CSV table of C-alpha atoms in Angstrom, one decimal:
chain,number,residue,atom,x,y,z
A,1,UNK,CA,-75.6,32.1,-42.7
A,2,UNK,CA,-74.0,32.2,-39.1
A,3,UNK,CA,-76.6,32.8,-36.0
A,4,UNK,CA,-75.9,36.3,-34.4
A,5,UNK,CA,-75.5,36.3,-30.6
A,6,UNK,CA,-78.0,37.3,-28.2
A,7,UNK,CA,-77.5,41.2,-26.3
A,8,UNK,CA,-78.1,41.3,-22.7
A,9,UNK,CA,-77.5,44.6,-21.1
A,10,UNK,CA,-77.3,44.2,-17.6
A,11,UNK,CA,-77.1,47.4,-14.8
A,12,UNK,CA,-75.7,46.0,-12.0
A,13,UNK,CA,-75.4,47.7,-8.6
A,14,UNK,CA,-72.2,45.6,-6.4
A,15,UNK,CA,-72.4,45.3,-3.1
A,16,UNK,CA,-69.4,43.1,-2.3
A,17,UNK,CA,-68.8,42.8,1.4
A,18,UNK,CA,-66.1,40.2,1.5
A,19,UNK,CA,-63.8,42.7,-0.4
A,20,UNK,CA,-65.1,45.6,0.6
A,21,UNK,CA,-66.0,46.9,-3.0
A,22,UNK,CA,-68.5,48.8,-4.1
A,23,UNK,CA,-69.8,49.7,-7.8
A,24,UNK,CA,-72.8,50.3,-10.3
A,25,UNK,CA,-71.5,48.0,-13.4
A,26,UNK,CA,-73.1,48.6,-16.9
A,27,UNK,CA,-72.7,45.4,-18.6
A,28,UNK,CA,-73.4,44.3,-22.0
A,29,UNK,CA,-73.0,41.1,-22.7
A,30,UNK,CA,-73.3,39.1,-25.8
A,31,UNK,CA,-74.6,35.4,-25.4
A,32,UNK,CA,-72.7,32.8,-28.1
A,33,UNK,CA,-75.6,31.1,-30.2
A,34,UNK,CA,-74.0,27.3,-28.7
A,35,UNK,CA,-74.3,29.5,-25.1
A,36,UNK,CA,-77.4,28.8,-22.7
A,37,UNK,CA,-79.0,31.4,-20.8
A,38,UNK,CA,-77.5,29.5,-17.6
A,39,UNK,CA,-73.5,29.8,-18.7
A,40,UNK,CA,-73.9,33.6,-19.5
A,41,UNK,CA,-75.5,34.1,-16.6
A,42,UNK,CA,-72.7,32.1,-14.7
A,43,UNK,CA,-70.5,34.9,-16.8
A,44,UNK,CA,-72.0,37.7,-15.1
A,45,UNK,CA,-72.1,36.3,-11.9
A,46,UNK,CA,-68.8,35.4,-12.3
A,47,UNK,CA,-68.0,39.0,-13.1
A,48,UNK,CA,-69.4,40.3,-10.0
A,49,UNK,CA,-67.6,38.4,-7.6
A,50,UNK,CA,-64.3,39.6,-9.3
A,51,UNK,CA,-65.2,42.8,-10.6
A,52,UNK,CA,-62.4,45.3,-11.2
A,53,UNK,CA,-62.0,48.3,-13.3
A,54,UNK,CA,-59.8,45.8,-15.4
A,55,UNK,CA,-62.0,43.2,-15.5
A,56,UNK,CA,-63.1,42.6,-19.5
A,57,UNK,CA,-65.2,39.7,-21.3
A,58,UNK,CA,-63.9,38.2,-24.2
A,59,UNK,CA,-65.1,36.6,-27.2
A,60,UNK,CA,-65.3,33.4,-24.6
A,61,UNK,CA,-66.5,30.5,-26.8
A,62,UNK,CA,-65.7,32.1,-30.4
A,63,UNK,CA,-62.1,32.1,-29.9
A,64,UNK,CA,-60.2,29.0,-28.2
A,65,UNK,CA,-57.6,30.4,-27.1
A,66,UNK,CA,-59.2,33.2,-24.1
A,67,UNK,CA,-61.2,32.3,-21.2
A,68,UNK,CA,-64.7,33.9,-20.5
A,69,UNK,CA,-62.9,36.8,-18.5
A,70,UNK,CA,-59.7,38.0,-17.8
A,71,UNK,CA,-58.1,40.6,-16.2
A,72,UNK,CA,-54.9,42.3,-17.8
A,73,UNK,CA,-51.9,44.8,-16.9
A,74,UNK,CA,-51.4,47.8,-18.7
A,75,UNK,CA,-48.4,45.9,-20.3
A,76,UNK,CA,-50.7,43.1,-21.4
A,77,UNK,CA,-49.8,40.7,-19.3
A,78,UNK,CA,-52.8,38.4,-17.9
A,79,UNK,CA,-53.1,38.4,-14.0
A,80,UNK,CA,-56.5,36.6,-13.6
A,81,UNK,CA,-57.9,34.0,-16.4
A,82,UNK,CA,-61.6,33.1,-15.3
A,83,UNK,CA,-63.4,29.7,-17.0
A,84,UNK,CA,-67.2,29.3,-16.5
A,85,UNK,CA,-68.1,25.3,-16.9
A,86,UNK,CA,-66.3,22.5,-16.8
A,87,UNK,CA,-62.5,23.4,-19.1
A,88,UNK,CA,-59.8,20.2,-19.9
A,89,UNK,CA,-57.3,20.2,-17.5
A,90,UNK,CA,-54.7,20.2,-20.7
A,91,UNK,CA,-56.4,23.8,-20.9
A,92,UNK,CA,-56.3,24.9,-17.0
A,93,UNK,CA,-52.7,23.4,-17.6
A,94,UNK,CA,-52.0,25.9,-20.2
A,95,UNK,CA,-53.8,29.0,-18.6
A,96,UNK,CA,-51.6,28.6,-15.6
A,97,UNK,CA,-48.0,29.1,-17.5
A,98,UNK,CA,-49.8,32.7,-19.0
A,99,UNK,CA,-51.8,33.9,-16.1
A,100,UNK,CA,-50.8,34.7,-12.4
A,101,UNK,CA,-53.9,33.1,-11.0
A,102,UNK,CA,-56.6,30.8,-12.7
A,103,UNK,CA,-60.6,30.5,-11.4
A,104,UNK,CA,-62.7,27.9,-12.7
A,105,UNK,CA,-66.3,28.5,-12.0
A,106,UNK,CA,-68.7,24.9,-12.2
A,107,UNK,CA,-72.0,25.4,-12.2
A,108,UNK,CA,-73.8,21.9,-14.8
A,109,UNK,CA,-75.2,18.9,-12.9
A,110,UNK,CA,-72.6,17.2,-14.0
A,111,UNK,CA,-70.2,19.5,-12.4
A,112,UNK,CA,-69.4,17.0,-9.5
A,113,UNK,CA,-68.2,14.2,-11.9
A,114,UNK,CA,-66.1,16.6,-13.5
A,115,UNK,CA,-64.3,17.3,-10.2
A,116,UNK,CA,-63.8,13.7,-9.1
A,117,UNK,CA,-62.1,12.8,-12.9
A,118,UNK,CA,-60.1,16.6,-12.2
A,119,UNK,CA,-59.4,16.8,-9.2
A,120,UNK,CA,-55.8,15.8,-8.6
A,121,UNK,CA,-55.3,16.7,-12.2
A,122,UNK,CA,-55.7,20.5,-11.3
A,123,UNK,CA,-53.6,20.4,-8.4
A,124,UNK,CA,-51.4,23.5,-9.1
A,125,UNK,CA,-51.3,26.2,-6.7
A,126,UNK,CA,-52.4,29.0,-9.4
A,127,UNK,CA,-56.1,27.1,-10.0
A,128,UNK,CA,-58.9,28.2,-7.8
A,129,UNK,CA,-62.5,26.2,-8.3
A,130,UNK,CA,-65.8,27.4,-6.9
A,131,UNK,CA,-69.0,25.5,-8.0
A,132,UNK,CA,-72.7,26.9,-7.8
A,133,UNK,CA,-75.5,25.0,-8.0
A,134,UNK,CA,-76.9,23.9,-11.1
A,135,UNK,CA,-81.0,24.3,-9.6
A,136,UNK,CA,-80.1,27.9,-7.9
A,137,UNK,CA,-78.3,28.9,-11.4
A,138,UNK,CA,-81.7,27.1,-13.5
A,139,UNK,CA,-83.9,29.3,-11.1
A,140,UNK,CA,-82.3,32.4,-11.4
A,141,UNK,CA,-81.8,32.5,-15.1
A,142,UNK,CA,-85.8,31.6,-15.9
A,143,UNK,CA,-86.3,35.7,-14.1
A,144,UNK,CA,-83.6,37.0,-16.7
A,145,UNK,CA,-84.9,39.5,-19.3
A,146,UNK,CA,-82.5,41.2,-22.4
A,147,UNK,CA,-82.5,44.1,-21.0
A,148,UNK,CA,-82.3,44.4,-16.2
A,149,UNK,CA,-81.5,45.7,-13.3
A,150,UNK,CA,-80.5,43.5,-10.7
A,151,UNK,CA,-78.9,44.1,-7.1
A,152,UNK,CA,-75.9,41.9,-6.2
A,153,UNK,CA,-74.7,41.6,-2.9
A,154,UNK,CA,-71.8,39.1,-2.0
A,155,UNK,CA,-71.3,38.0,1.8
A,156,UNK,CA,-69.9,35.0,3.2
A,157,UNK,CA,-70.2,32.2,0.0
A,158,UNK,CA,-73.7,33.8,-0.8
A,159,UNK,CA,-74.8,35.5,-3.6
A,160,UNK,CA,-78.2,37.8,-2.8
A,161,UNK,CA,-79.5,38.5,-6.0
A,162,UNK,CA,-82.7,40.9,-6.4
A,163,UNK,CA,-84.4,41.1,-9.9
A,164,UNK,CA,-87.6,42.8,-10.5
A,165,UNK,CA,-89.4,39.2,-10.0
A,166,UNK,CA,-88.0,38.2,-7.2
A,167,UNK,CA,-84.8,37.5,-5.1
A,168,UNK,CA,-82.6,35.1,-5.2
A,169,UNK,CA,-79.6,33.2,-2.6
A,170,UNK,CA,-77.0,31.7,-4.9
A,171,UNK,CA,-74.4,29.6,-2.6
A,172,UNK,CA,-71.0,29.4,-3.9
A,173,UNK,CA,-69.0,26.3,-3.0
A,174,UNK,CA,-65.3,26.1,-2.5
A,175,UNK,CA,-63.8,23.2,-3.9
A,176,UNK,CA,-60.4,24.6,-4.3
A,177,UNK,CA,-58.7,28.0,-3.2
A,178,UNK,CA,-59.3,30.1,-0.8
């Protein structure tokens, strides 16, 4: 018998400064059994700081060939293909002949070896790669319950995260992009 995922319903109210965007955000969001609290909650943060109207999850880890989030035309056609962790660059490779821009989002501690090896391996001007911090992300995600509020606000490379036990900075580190 297969393991079911996890539900997390998540009510979001987006404060994002650097675009100048604004939103409550209702988000349900289904954690894959293989998925640690830590990666889906990378997903959500990841959601926030490129939250559209157009912005959708995907089945992420059950099917190979979609990212975590992507962001599609009305004529299908995929303008932003997000990753959370540490993807092949064969894969990156691939995500940038079908997407108009690609963002990689690190956040294990074994994030900065994956950069050295990948480094000049994703050097195509389409990839963008961001990395939070493995402790900040392990902190944040011990406060997440199934069922939250939360307050987001994005300034600068900082997350400011409040939950209902306590708030939260959440740096996020260029290491490609813009």
């Amino acid at each position: 018998m297969a393991l079911k995922p996890t539900i997390f319903k998540f009510r979001i109210s987006l404060s994002d400064i650097n675009r100048d965007y604004y939103d409550s955000l209702a988000l349900t969001v289904a954690q894959h059994p293989s998925e640690n609290t830590s990666r889906m909650l990378v997903r959500v943060l990841s959601y926030c700081l490129n939250a559209s109207p157009e912005l959708m999850f995907t089945k992420g880890l059950s099917t190979v060939d979609e990212p975590d989030l992507w962001q599609k035309t009305l004529d299908d056609k995929i303008n932003t293909w997000i990753e959370v962790g540490e993807p092949d660059s064969e894969r990156v490779k691939k995500a940038t002949r079908i997407a108009d821009k690609v963002i990689i989002y690190s956040f294990n501690r074994k994030s900065d070896i994956w950069w050295q090896q990948n480094q000049t391996k994703l050097d195509f001007s389409k990839v963008s790669v961001y990395q939070f911090t493995s402790d900040d992300i392990q902190q944040l995600s011990t406060n997440i319950s199934r069922t939250m509020e939360l307050s987001v606000m994005i300034s600068g490379s900082s997350l400011f995260i409040s939950t209902p036990e306590g708030e939260h900075e959440i740096e996020v580190v260029t290491l490609k992009g813009k």
